[in-house]
CSV table of C-alpha atoms in Angstrom, one decimal:
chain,number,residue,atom,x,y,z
A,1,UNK,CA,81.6,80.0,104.0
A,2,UNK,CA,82.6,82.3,101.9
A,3,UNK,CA,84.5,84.8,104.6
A,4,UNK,CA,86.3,81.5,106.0
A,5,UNK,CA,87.8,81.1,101.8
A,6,UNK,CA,88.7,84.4,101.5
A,7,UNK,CA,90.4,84.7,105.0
A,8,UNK,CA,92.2,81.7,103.8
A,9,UNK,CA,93.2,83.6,100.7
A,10,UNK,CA,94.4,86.6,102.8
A,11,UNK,CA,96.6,84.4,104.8
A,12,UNK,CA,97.9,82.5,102.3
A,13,UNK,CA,99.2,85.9,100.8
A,14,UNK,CA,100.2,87.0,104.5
A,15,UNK,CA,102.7,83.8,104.1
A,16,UNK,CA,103.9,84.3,100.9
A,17,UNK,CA,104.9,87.6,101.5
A,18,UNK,CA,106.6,86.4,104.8
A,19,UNK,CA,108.4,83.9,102.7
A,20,UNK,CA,110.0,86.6,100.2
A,21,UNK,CA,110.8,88.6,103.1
A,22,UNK,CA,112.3,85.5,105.1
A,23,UNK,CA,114.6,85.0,101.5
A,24,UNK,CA,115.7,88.3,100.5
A,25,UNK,CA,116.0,89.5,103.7
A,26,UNK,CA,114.3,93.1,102.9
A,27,UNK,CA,113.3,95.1,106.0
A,28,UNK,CA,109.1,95.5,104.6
A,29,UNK,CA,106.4,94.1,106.4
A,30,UNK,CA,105.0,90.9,105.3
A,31,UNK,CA,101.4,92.4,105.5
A,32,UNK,CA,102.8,95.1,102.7
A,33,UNK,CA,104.1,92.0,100.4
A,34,UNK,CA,101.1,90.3,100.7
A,35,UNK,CA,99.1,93.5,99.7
A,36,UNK,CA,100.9,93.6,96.7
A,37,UNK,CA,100.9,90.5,95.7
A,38,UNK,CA,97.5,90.0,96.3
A,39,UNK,CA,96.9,93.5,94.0
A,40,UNK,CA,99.1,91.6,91.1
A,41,UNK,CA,97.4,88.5,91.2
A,42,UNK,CA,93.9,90.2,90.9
A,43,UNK,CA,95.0,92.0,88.1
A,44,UNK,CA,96.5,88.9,86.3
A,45,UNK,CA,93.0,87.1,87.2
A,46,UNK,CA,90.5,89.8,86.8
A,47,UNK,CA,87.2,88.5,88.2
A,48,UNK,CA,85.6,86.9,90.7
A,49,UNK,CA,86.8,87.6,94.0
A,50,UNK,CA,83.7,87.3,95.9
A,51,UNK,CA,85.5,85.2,98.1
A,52,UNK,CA,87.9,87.1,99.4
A,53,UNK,CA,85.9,90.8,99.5
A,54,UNK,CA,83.5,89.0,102.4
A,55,UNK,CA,86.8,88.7,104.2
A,56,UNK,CA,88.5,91.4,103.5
A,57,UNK,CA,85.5,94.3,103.8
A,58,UNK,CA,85.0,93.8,107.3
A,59,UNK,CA,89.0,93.6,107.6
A,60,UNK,CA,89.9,97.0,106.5
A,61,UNK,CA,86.3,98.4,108.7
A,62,UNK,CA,88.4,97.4,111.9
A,63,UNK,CA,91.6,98.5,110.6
A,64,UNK,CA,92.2,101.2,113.1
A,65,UNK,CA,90.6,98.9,115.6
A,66,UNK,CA,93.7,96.6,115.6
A,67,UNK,CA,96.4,99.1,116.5
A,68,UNK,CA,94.5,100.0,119.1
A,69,UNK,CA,96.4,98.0,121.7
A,70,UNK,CA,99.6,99.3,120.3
A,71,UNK,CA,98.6,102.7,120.8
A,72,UNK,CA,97.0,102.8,124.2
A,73,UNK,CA,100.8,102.1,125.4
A,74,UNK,CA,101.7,105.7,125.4
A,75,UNK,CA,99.5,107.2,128.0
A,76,UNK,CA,101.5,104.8,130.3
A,77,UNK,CA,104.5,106.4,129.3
A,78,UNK,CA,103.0,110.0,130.4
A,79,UNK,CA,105.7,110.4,133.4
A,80,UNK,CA,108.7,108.5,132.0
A,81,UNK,CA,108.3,111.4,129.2
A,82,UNK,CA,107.5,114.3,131.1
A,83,UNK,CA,109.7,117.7,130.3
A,84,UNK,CA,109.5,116.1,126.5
A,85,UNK,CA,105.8,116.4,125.8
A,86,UNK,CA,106.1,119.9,124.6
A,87,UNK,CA,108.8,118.7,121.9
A,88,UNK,CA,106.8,115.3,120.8
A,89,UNK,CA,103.6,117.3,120.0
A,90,UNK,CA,105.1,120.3,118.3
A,91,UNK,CA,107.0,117.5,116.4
A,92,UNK,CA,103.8,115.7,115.6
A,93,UNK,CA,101.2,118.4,115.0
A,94,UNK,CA,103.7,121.1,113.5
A,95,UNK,CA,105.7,118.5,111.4
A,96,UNK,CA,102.1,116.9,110.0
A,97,UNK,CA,100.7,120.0,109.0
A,98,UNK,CA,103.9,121.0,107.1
A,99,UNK,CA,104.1,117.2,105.2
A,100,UNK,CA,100.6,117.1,104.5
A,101,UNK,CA,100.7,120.6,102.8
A,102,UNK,CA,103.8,119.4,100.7
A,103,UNK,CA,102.1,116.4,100.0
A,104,UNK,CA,99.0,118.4,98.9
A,105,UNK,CA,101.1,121.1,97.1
A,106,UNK,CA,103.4,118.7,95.4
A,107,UNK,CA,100.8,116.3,93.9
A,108,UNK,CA,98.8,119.2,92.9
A,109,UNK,CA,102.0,120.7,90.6
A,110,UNK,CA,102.5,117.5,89.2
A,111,UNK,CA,99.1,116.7,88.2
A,112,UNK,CA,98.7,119.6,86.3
A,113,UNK,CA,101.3,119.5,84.5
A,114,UNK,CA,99.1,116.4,82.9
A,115,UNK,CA,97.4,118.4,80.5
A,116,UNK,CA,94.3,117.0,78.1
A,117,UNK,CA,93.6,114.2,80.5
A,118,UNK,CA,90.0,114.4,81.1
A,119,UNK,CA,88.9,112.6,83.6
A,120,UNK,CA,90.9,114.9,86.1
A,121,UNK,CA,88.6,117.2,87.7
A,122,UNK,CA,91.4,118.7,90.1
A,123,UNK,CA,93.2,120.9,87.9
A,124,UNK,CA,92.1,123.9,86.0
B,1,UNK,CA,89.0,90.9,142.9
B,2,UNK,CA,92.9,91.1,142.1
B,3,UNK,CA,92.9,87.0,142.2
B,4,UNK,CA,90.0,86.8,140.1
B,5,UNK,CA,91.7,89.2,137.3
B,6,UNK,CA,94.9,87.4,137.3
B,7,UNK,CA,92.8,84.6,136.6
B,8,UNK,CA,90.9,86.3,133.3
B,9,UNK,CA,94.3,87.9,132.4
B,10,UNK,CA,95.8,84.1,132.0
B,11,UNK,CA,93.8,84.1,128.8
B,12,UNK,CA,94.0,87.0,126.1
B,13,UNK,CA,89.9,86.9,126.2
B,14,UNK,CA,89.6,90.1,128.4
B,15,UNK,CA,91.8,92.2,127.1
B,16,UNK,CA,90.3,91.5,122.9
B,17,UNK,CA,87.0,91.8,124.9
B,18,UNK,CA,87.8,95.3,126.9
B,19,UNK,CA,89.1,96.4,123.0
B,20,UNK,CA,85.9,95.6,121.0
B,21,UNK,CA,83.9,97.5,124.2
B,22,UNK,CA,86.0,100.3,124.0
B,23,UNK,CA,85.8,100.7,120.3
B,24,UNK,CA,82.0,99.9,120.2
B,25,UNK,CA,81.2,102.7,122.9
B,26,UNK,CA,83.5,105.1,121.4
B,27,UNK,CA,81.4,104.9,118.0
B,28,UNK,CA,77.9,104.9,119.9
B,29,UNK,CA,79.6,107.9,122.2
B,30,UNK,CA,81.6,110.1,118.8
B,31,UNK,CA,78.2,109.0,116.8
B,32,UNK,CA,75.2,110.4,120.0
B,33,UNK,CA,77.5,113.6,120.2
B,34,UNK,CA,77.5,114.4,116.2
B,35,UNK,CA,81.2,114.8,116.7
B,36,UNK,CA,83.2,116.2,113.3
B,37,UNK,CA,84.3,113.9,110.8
B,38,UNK,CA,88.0,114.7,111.8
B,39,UNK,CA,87.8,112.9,115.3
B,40,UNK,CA,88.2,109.5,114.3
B,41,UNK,CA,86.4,107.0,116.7
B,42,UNK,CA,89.6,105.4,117.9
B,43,UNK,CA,90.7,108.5,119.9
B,44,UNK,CA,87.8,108.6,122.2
B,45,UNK,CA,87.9,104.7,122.0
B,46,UNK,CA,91.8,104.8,123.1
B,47,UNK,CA,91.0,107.3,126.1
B,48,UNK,CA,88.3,104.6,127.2
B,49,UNK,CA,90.1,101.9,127.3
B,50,UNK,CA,93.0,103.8,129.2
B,51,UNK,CA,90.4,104.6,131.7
B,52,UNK,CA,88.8,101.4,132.2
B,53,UNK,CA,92.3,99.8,132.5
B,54,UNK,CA,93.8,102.1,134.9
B,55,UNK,CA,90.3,101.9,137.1
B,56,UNK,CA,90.6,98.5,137.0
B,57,UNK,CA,94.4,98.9,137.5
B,58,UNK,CA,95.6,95.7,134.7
B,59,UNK,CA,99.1,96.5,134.3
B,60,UNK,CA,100.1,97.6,131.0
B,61,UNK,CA,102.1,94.4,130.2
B,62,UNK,CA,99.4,92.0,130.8
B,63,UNK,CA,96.8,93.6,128.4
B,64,UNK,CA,99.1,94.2,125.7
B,65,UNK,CA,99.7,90.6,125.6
B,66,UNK,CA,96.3,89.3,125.3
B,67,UNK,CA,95.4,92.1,123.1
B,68,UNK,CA,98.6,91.1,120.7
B,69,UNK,CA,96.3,88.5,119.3
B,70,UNK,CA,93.8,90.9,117.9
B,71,UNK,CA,97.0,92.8,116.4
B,72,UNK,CA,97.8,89.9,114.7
B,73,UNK,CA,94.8,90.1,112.4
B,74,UNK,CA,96.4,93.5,111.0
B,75,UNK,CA,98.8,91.2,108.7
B,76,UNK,CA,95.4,89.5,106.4
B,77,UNK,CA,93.9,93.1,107.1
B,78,UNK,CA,97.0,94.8,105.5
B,79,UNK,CA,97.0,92.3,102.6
B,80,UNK,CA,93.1,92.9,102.3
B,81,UNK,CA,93.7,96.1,101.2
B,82,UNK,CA,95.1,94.9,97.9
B,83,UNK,CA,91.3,94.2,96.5
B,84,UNK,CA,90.7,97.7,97.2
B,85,UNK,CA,93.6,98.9,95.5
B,86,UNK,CA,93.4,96.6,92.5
B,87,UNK,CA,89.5,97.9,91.9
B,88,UNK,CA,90.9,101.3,91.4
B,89,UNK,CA,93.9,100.2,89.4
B,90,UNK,CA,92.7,102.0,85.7
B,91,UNK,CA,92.7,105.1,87.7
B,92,UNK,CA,96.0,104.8,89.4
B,93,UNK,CA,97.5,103.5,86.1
B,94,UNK,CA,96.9,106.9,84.7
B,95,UNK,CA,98.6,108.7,87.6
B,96,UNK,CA,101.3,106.4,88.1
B,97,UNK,CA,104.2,109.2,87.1
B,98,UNK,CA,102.9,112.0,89.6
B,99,UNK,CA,102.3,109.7,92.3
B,100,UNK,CA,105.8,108.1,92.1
B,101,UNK,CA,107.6,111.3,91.5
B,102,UNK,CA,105.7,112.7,94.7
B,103,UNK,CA,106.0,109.6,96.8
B,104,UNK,CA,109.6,109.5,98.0
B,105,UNK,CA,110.1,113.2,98.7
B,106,UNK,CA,107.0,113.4,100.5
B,107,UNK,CA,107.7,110.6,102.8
B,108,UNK,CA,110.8,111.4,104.2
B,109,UNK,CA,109.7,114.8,104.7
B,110,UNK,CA,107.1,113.6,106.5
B,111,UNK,CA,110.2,112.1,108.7
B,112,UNK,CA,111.7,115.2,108.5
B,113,UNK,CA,109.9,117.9,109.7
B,114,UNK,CA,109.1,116.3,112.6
B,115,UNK,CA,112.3,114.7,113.4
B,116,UNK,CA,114.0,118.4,112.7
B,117,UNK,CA,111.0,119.7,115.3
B,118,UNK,CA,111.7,117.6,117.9
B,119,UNK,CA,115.4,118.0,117.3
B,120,UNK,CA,114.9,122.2,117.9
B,121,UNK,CA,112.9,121.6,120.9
B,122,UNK,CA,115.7,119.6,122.4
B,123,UNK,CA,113.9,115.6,122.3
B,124,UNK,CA,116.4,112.9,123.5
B,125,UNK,CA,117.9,110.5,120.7
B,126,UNK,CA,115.6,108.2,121.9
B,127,UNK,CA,112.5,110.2,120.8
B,128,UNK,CA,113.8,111.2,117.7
B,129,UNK,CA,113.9,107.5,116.6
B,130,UNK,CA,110.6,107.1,118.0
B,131,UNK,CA,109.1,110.2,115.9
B,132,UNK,CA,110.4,109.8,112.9
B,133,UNK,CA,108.4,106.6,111.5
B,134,UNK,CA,105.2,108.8,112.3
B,135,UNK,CA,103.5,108.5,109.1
B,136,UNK,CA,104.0,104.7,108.2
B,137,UNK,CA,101.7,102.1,108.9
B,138,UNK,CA,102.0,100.0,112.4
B,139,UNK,CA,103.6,96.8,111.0
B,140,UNK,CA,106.2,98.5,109.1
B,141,UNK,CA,107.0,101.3,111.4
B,142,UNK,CA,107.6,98.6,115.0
B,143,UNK,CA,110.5,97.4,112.4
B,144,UNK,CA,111.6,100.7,111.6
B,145,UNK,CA,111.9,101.9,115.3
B,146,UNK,CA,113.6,98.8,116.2
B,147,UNK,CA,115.9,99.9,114.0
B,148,UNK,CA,116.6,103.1,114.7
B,149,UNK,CA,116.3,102.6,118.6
B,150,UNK,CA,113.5,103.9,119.6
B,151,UNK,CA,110.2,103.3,121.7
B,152,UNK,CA,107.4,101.5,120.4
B,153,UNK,CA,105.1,102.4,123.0
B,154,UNK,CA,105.8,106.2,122.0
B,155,UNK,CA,105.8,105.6,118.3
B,156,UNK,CA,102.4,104.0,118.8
B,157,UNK,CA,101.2,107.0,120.5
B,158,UNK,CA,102.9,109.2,117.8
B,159,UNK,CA,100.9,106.9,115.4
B,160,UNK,CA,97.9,107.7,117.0
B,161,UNK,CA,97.9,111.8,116.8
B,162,UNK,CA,99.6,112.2,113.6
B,163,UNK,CA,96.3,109.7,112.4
B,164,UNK,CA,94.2,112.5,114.2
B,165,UNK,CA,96.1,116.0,113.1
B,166,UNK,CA,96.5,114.5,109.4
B,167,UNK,CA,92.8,113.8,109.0
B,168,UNK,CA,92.3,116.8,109.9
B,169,UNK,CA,95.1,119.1,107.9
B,170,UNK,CA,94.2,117.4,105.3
B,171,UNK,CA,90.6,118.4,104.9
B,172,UNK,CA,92.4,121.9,105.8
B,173,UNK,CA,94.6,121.9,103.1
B,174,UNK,CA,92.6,120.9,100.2
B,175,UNK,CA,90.2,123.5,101.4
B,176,UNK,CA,92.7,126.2,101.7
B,177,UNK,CA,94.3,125.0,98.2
B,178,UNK,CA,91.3,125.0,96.7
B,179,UNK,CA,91.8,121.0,96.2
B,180,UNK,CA,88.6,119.0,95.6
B,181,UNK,CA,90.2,115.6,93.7
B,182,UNK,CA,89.1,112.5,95.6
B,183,UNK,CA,92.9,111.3,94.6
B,184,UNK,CA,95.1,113.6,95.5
B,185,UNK,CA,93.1,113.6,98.9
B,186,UNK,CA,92.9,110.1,99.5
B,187,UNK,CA,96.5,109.9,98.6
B,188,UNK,CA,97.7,112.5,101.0
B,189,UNK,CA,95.4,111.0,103.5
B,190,UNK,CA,97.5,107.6,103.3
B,191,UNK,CA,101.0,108.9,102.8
B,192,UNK,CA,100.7,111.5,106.0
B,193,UNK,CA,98.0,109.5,108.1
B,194,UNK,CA,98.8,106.0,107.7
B,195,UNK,CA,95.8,103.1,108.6
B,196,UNK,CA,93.8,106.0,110.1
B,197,UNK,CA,93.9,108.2,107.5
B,198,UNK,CA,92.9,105.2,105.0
B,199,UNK,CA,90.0,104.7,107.2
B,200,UNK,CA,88.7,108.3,106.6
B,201,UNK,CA,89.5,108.1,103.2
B,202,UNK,CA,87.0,105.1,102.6
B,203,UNK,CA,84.9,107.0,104.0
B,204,UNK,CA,85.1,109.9,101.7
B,205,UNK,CA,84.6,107.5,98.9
B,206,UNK,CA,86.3,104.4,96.9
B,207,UNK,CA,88.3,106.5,95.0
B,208,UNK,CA,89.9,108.2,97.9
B,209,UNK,CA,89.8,104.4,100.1
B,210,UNK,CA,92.1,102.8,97.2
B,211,UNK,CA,94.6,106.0,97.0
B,212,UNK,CA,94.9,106.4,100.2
B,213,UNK,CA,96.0,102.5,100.4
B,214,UNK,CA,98.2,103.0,97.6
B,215,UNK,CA,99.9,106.2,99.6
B,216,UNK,CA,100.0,104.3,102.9
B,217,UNK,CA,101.6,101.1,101.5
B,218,UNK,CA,104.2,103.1,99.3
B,219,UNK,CA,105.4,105.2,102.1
B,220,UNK,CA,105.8,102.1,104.1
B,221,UNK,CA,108.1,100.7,102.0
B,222,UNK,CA,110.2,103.7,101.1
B,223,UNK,CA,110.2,104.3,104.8
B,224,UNK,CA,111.5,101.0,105.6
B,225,UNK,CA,114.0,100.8,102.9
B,226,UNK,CA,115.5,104.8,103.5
B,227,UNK,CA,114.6,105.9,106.9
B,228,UNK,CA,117.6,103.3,108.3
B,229,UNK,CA,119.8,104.9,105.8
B,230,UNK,CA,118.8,108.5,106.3
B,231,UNK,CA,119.4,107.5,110.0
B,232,UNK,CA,122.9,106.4,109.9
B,233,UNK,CA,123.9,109.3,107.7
B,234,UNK,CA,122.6,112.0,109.6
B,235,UNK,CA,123.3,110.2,112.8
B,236,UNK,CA,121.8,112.3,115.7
C-alpha cells in the first residue's frame, strides 16, 4: 500500500507542523508548515519518495475540489449582501487584474536584471 | 422526503457524495463543451452543487458540516505540495533573490488594491476584512478573516472568483507583456490565484505546478504574518 505510507507520511508532517504552530504560537497554517517541512526533509534525503508521490499526486489533482464546500457558502449569502455586490466584484476583478500585472511586471524587472544566466528563456 | 434527508444529513456521507457528483459532472459538462482553459472546472461544479442543494432545499448549515470532512483532507493535500516543490528546487535555488524581493510587495498589494476598491465603492468594514485575504490559500486565509473580522462564507466566495479572474489575467498579462517563462507564470499564478491558480499551473507544466506552489505558500505566510498588522494600522 504504498498510498496508505505516504498518506501516513503527509500526516505525520500535517502534525508536526501543527505542533510548531501549537508552541510558537505563529498565526500560519499547519498545512503551510508541514509543506515546508516536508520540502526540507526531501531535500536533506534526496531520493526515494515513491511512497509518498502515490499519495500526494492524487492530493494536489482534487485540490480545488476540497474548498469546494467552503466556497459554495457565498451564493447563500446573495441577499444578506445585496446593495454591496457592485463593490465586492469591482474589488475582486479590478483589484486581481491590477496585482497580477504587478506581479507579472515586477518579477519580469527583476529577472532581468539577472544577466548571463542561461537557462532563463524570459528575458531578452 | 424531508424525514428521509434529515436522516442522510445525520451522517456527512451525502453531502462528500453531492461534492464528488458535482465536481465529476462539472469536468464531463466544462470537458463535452470544449470550454477555455481559463474556466476552471470548479466554477461550473460550484453552480451545480448550489443548484442541486437549493432544489433539494438542504440548508446551508447541514451540508457544510458533513462536507467539512472532505475539507479536512486540504491539510495532507497542502503538505503534499512540498514533493512538488522540492523536485523543482535547483530551479528555484537560482531564482531565490527575485522571487523574495517580489514576494512581499506583491502580496499585500494583492490586499490592497482590492481592499482600497471596495473601500471607494463604499463596502462595510465587514467586507473589507472579508476581501482582503483574497489571494491566500483557504487554510491560512479562514485564520486571517477571523482575525480581522470578517465573513468566511464571503471570503470563500471571494476565493472562488479571484481563482477564476487570476487564471485568466494571468494568461492576459504574459500575453500582453510579452512573457512566455513557465516561472514567472506559475509564480504569479500562485501568489494572485491561490489553490486554483496552482491547479492551472500544473497544468501548464511542472515547472509552472512547483512555482506556483512556492508563490501560493509564500504569500500565505506573509499574509498571515502582515495582513493583521497592516489591519490594525490602517484601521478602517
Amino acid at each position: 500500500m504504498p498510498a496508505l505510507r505516504g498518506f501516513l507520511w503527509l500526516l505525520g508532517f500535517l502534525l508536526l507542523g501543527e505542533i510548531l504552530l501549537t508552541l510558537t504560537g505563529l498565526p500560519v497554517s499547519a498545512g503551510v508548515v508541514g509543506m515546508l517541512l516536508l520540502t526540507a526533509w526531501l531535500l536533506l534525503h534526496g531520493g526515494g519518495f515513491d511512497d509518498i508521490a502515490a499519495a500526494a499526486q492524487p492530493l494536489i489533482a482534487v485540490l480545488a475540489m476540497l474548498i469546494m464546500p467552503g466556497v459554495v457558502g457565498v451564493f447563500f449569502l446573495v441577499d444578506e449582501l445585496a446593495g454591496q455586490w457592485t463593490a465586492i466584484l469591482a474589488a475582486l476583478v479590478g483589484g486581481t487584474l491590477l496585482s497580477v500585472l504587478t506581479t507579472l511586471w515586477l518579477m519580469r524587472r527583476l529577472m532581468a536584471k539577472r544577466h548571463g544566466d542561461p537557462r532563463d528563456p524570459g528575458h531578452d | 422526503m424531508t424525514e428521509l434527508l434529515d436522516h442522510l444529513l445525520a451522517t456527512p456521507i451525502l453531502a462528500i457524495a453531492l461534492t464528488l457528483a458535482a465536481n465529476v459532472a462539472g469536468i464531463r459538462l466544462l470537458k463535452a463543451l470544449g470550454a477555455p482553459a481559463w474556466c476552471p472546472p470548479i466554477l461550473v461544479a460550484s453552480l451545480l452543487l448550489t443548484s442541486v442543494l437549493a432544489l433539494l432545499s438542504i440548508d446551508y448549515a447541514d451540508y457544510r458540516r458533513g462536507a467539512a470532512w472532505l475539507m479536512l483532507l486540504l491539510g495532507p493535500a497542502t503538505v503534499a505540495l512540498g514533493l512538488p516543490l522540492h523536485q523543482q528546487m535547483p530551479q528555484i535555488r537560482l531564482l531565490w533573490r527575485p522571487l523574495l524581493a517580489c514576494l512581499p510587495p506583491a502580496a499585500l498589494l494583492a490586499a490592497a488594491y482590492a481592499v482600497a476598491i471596495a473601500w471607494l465603492f463604499g463596502a462595510r468594514p465587514e467586507t473589507l476584512a472579508s476581501l482582503a485575504p483574497k489571494s491566500v490559500t483557504a487554510p491560512i486565509a479562514i485564520g486571517i478573516t477571523e482575525q480581522l473580522g470578517g465573513s468566511v462564507s464571503l471570503m470563500m466566495g471571494g476565493l472562488l472568483i479571484t481563482g477564476v479572474v487570476a487564471i485568466g489575467f494571468v494568461g492576459l498579462g504574459a500575453r500582453l507583456l510579452g512573457i512566455r517563462d513557465e516561472r514567472i507564470i506559475g509564480f504569479a499564478l500562485g501568489l494572485n490565484g491561490h489553490a486554483l491558480g496552482t491547479v492551472r499551473a500544473f497544468e501548464i507544466g511542472p515547472v509552472a505546478g512547483a512555482f506556483a506552489s512556492l508563490g501560493m505558500s509564500l504569500t500565505g505566510i506573509v499574509s498571515a504574518l502582515l495582513l493583521p498588522l497592516a489591519w490594525r494600522l490602517v484601521g478602517p
